[in-house]
PDB file of C-alpha atoms in Angstrom:
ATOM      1  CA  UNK H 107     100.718 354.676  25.546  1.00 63.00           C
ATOM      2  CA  UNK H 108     102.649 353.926  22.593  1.00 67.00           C
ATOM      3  CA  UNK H 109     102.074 350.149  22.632  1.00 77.00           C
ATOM      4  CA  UNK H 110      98.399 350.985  21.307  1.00 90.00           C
ATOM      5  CA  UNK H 111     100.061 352.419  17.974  1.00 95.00           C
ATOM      6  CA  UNK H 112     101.447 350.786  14.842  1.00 97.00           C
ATOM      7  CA  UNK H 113     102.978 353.445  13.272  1.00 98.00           C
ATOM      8  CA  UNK H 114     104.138 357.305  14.387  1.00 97.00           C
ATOM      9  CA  UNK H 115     103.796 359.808  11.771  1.00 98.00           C
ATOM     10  CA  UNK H 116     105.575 363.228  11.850  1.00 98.00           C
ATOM     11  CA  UNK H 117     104.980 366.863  10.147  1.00 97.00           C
ATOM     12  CA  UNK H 118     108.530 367.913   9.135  1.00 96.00           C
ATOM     13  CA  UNK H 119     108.077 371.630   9.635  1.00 93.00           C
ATOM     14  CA  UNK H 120     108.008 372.544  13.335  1.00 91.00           C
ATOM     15  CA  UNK H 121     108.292 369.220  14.481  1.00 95.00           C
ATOM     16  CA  UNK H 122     111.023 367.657  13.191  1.00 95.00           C
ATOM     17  CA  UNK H 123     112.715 370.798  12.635  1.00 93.00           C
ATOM     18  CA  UNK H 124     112.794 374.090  13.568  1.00 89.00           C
ATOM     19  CA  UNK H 125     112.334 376.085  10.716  1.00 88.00           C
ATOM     20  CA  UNK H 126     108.566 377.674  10.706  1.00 84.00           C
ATOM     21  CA  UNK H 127     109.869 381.244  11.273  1.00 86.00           C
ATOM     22  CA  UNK H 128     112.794 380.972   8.699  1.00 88.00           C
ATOM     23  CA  UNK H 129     110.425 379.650   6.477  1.00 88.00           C
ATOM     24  CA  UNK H 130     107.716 382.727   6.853  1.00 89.00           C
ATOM     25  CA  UNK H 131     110.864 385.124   6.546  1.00 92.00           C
ATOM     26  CA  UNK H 132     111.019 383.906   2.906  1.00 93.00           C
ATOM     27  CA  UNK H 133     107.983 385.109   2.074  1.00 94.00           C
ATOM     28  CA  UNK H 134     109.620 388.479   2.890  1.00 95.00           C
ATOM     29  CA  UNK H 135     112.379 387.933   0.836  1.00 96.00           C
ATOM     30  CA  UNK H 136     110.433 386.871  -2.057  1.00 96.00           C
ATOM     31  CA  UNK H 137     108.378 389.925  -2.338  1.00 96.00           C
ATOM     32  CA  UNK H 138     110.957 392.025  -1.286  1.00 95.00           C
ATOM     33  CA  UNK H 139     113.167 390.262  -3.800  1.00 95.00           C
ATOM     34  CA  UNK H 140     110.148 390.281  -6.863  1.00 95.00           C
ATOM     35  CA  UNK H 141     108.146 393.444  -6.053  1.00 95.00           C
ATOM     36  CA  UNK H 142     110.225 395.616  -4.069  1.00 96.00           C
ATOM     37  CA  UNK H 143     107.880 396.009  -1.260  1.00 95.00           C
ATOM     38  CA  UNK H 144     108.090 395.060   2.514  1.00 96.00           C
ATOM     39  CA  UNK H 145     105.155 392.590   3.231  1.00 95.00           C
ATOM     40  CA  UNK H 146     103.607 391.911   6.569  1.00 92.00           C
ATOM     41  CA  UNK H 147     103.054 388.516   8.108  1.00 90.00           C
ATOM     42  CA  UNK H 148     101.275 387.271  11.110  1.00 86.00           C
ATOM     43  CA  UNK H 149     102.803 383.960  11.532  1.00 82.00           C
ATOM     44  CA  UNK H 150      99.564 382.313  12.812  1.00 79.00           C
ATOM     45  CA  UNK H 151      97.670 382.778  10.121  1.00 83.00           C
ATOM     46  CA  UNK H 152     100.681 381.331   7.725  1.00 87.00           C
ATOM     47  CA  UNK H 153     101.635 378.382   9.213  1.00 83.00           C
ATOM     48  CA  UNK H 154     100.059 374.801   8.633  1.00 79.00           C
ATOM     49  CA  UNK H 155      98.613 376.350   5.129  1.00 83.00           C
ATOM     50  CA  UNK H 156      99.988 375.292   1.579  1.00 86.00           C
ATOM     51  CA  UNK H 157     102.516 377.388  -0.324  1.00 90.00           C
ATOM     52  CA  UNK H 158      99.825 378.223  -2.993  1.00 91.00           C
ATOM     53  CA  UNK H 159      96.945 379.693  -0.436  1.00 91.00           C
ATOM     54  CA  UNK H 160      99.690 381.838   1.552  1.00 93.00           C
ATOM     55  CA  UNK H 161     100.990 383.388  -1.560  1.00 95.00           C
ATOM     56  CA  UNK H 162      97.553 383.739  -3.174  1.00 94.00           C
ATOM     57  CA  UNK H 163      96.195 385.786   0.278  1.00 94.00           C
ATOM     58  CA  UNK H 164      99.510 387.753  -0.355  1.00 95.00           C
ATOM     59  CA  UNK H 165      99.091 388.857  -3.757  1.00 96.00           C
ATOM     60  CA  UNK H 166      95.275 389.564  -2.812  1.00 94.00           C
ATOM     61  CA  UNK H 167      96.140 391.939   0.121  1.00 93.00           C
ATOM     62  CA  UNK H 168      98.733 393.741  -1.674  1.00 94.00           C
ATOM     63  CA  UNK H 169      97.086 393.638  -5.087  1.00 95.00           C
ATOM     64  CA  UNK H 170      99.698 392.692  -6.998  1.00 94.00           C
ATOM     65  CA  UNK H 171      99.781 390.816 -10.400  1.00 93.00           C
ATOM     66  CA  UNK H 172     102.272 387.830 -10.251  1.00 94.00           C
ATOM     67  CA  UNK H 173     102.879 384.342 -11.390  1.00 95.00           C
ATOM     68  CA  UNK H 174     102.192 382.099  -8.789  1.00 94.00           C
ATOM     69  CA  UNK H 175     104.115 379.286 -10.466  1.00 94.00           C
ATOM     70  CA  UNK H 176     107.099 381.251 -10.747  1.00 96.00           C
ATOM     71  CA  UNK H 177     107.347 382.470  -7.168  1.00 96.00           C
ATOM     72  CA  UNK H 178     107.316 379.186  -6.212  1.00 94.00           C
ATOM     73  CA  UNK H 179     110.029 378.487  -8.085  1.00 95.00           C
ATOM     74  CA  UNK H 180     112.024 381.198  -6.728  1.00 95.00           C
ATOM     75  CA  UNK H 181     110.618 379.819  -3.332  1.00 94.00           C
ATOM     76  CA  UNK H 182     111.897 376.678  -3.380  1.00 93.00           C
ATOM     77  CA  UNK H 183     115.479 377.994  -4.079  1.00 94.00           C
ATOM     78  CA  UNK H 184     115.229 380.584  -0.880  1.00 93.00           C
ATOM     79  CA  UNK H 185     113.833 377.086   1.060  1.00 92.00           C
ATOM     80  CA  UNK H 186     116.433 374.824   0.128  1.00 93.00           C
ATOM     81  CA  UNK H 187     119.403 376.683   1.136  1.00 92.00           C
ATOM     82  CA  UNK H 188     117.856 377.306   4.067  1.00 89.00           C
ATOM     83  CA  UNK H 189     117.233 373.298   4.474  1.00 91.00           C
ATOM     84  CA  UNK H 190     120.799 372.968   3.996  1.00 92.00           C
ATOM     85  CA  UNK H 191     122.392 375.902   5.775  1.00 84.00           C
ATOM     86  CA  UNK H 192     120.469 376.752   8.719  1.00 86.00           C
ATOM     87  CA  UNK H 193     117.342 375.184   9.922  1.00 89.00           C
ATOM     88  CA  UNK H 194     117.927 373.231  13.246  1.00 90.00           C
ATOM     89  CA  UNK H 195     116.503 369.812  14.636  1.00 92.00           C
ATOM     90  CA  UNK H 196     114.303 369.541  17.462  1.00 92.00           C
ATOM     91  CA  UNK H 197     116.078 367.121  20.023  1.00 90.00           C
ATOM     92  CA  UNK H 198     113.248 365.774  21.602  1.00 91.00           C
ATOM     93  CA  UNK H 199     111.256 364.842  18.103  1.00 93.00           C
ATOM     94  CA  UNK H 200     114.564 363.349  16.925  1.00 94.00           C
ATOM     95  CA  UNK H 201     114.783 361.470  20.505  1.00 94.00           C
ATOM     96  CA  UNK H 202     111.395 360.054  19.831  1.00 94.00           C
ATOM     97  CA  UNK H 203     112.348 358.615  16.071  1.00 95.00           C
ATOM     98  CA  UNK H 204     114.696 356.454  17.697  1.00 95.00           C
ATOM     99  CA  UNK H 205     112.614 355.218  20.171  1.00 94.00           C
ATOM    100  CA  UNK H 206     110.395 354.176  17.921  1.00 95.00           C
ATOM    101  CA  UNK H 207     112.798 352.095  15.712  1.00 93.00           C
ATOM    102  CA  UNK H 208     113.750 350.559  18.765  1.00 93.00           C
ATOM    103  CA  UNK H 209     110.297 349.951  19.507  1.00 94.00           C
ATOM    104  CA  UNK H 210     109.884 348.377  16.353  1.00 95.00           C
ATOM    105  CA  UNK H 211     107.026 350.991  15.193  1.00 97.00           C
ATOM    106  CA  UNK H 212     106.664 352.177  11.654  1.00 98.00           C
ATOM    107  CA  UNK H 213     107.531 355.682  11.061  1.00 98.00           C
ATOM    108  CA  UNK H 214     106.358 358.534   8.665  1.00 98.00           C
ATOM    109  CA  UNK H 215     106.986 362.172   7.559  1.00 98.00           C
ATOM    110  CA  UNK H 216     104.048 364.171   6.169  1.00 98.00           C
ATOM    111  CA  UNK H 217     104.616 367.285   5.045  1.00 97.00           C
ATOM    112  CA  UNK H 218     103.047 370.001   3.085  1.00 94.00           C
ATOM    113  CA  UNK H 219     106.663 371.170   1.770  1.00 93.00           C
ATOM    114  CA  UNK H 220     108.249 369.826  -1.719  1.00 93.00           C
ATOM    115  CA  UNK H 221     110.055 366.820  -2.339  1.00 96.00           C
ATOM    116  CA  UNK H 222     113.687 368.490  -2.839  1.00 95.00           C
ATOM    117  CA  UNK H 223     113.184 370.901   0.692  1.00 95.00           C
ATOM    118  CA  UNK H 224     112.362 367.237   2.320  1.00 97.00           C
ATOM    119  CA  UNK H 225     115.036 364.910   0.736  1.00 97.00           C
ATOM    120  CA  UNK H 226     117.804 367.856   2.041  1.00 96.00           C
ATOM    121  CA  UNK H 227     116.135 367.061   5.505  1.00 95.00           C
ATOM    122  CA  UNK H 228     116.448 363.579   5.706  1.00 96.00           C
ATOM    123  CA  UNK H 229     119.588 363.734   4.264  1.00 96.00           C
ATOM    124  CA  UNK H 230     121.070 365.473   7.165  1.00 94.00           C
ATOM    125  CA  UNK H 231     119.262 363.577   9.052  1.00 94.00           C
ATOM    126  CA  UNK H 232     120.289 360.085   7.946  1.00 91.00           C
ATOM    127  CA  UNK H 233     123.481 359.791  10.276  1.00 87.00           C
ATOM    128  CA  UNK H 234     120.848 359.574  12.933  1.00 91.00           C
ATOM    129  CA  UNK H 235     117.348 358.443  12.790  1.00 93.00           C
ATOM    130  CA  UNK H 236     115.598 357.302   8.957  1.00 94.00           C
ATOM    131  CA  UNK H 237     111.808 356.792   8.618  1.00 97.00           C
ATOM    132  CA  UNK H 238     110.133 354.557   6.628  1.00 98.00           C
ATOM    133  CA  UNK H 239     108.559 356.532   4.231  1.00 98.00           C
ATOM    134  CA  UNK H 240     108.326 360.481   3.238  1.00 98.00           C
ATOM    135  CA  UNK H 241     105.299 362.206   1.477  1.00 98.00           C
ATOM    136  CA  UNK H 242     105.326 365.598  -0.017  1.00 97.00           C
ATOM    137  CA  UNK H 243     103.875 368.208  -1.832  1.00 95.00           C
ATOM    138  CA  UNK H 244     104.328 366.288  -5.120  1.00 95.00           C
ATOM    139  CA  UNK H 245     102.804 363.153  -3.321  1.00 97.00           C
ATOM    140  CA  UNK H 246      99.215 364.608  -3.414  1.00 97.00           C
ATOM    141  CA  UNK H 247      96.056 366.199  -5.005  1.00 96.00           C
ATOM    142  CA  UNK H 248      95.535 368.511  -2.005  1.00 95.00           C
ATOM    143  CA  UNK H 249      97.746 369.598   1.062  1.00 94.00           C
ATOM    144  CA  UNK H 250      96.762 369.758   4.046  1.00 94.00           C
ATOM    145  CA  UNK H 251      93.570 370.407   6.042  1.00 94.00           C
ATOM    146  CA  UNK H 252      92.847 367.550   3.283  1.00 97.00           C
ATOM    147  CA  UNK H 253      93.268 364.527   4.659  1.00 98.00           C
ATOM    148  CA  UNK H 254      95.016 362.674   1.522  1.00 98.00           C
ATOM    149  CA  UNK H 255      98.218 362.787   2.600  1.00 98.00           C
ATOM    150  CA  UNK H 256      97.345 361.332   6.500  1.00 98.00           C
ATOM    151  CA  UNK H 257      95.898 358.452   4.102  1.00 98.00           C
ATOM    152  CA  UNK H 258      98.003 357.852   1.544  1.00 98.00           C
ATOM    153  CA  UNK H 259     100.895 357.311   4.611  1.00 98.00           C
ATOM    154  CA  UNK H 260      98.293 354.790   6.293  1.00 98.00           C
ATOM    155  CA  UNK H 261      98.211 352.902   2.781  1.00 98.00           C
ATOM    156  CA  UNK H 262     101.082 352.873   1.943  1.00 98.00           C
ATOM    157  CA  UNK H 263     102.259 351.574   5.799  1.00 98.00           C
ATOM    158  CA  UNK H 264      99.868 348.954   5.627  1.00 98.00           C
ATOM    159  CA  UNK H 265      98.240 350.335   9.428  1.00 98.00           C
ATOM    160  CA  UNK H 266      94.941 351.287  10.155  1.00 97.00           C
ATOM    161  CA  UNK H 267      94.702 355.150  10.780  1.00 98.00           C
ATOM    162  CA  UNK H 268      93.408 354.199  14.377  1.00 96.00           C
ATOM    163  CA  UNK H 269      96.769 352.595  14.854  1.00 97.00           C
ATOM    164  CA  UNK H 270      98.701 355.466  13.573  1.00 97.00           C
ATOM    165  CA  UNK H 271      99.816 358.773  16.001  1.00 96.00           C
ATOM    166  CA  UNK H 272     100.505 361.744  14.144  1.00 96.00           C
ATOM    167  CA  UNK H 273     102.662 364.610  15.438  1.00 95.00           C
ATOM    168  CA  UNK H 274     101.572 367.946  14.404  1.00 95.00           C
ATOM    169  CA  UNK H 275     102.443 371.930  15.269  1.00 91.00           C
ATOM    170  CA  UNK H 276      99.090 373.420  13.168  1.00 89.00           C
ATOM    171  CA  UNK H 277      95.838 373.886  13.114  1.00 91.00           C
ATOM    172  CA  UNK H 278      95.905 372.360   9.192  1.00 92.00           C
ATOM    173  CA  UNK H 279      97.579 369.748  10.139  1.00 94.00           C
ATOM    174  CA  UNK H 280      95.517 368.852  13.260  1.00 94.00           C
ATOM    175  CA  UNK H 281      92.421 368.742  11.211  1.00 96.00           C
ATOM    176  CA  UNK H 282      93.988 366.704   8.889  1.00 96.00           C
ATOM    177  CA  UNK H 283      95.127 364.068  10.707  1.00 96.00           C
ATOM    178  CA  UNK H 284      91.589 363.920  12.883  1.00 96.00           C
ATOM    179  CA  UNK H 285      89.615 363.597   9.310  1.00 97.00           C
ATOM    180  CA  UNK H 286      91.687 360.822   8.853  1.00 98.00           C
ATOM    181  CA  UNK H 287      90.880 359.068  11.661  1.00 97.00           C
ATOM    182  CA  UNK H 288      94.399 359.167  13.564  1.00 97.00           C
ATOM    183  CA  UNK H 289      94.833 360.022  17.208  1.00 96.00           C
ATOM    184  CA  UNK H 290      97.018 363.555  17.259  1.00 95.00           C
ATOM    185  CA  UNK H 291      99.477 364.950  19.454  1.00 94.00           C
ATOM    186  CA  UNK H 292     100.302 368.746  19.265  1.00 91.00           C
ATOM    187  CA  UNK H 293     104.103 370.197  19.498  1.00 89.00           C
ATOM    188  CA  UNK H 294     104.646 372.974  21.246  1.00 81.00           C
ATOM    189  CA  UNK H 295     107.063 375.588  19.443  1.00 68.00           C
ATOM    190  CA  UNK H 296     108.977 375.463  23.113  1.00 58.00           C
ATOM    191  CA  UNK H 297     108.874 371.605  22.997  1.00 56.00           C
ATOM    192  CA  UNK H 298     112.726 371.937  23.243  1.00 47.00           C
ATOM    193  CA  UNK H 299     115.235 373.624  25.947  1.00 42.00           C
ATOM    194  CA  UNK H 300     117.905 373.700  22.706  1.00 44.00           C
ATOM    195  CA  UNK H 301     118.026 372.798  18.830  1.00 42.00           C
ATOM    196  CA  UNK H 302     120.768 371.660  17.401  1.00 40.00           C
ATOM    197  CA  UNK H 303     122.380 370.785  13.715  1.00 41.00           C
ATOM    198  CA  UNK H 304     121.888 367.185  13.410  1.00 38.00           C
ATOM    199  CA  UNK H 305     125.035 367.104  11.015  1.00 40.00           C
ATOM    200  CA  UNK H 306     127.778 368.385  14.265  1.00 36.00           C
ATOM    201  CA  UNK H 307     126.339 364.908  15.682  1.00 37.00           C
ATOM    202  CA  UNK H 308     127.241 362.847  12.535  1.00 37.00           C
ATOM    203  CA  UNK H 309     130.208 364.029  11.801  1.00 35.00           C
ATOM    204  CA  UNK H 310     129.291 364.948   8.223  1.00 32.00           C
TER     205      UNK H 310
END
C-alpha cells in the first residue's frame, strides 16, 4: 500500500506520542492554578481542537474573565515540562518512521501544538527516527479542521496531497487532512501493547 505514497505525514499528539490525556490534565492545572476552581473535561470534545477554542469554551462555561494570551503562556510552560519529563512514544508510530526512511518516503509532523512543545519532541526523538520537516502552531493562519497546515507540508515537500498519507487520532485532524485532499489513516489510542521513553533507547 505504501508504494502508492510519496510522503507520510504524522500528527504529533496521540500519534507520535502519547500524551493527549496529560495534555487535557493541564487544562486542570491551569484553572486550578489561575482561578482556583476544579474544571470538568470530557476528553472527546477537547482533543483535535486548537489551544485557543478549548480555553475560550472553558472560560464561556465557567464564566470567567481571563486573558487568553496569558494562559497560554502559562500553558506552554505546564506543556513543556511535560514534553520533557513524561510523555511517552508510541512504538508502533515510531516503528513506522523508520520504515519509511528506509523506504525512501518523505516524512512530516503536523501538529496543532507550538513550536517549543514540538522541538522538545523531536529532540528526544532524534537518537532514533528524524522527519523531514515539522509544522506548528506558529507555522499557520488557522489550526486545524483548516486545512493550511496539511498544505503548507505538501508545498513545502514538493508531493501532491494525493501522494501524501496522513496519520491522525481526531476528528479535526481527519477533516483536515481529507479537505486537503490526502488519503487518512486513523490511530487508535490502543494502537500500542506498551509506550516507552524514546530517550532509555538512545542512551541520552
Amino acid at each position: 500500500m505504501l508504494s502508492k505514497y510519496q510522503a507520510l505525514i504524522f500528527d504529533l499528539d496521540g500519534v507520535i506520542i502519547d500524551s493527549e490525556s496529560l495534555r487535557i490534565h493541564t487544562y486542570k492545572v491551569l484553572f486550578k492554578e489561575s482561578f482556583s476552581i476544579d474544571i470538568k473535561i470530557n476528553k472527546n470534545d477537547f482533543v483535535g481542537n486548537s489551544e485557543e477554542s478549548n480555553l475560550s469554551y472553558i472560560i464561556k462555561q465557567y464564566s470567567l474573565v481571563a486573558d487568553i494570551a496569558l494562559l497560554i503562556e502559562k500553558r506552554k510552560t505546564l506543556l513543556n515540562d511535560l514534553a520533557k519529563n513524561e510523555i511517552l512514544f508510541n512504538v508502533p508510530v515510531i516503528n513506522l518512521l523508520i520504515l519509511a526512511k528506509k523506504m525512501n518516503l518523505l516524512t512530516a509532523v503536523c501538529t496543532n501544538s507550538h513550536r517549543d512543545y514540538l522541538q522538545i519532541i523531536l529532540d528526544r526523538l532524534s537518537g532514533i527516527a528524524s522527519v523531514d520537516i515539522a509544522l506548528s502552531r506558529e507555522d499557520i493562519r488557522k489550526p486545524k479542521p483548516d486545512p493550511e497546515i496539511y498544505q503548507k507540508a505538501s508545498f513545502m515537500l514538493d508531493v501532491k496531497p494525493e501522494k501524501c498519507l496522513v496519520f491522525e487520532d481526531s476528528k479535526p485532524g481527519r477533516e483536515a487532512a481529507k479537505i486537503a485532499n490526502m488519503d487518512v489513516i486513523i490511530v487508535p489510542e490502543d494502537v500500542a501493547s506498551t509506550f516507552i521513553t524514546i530517550d532509555s533507547l538512545s542512551g541520552a
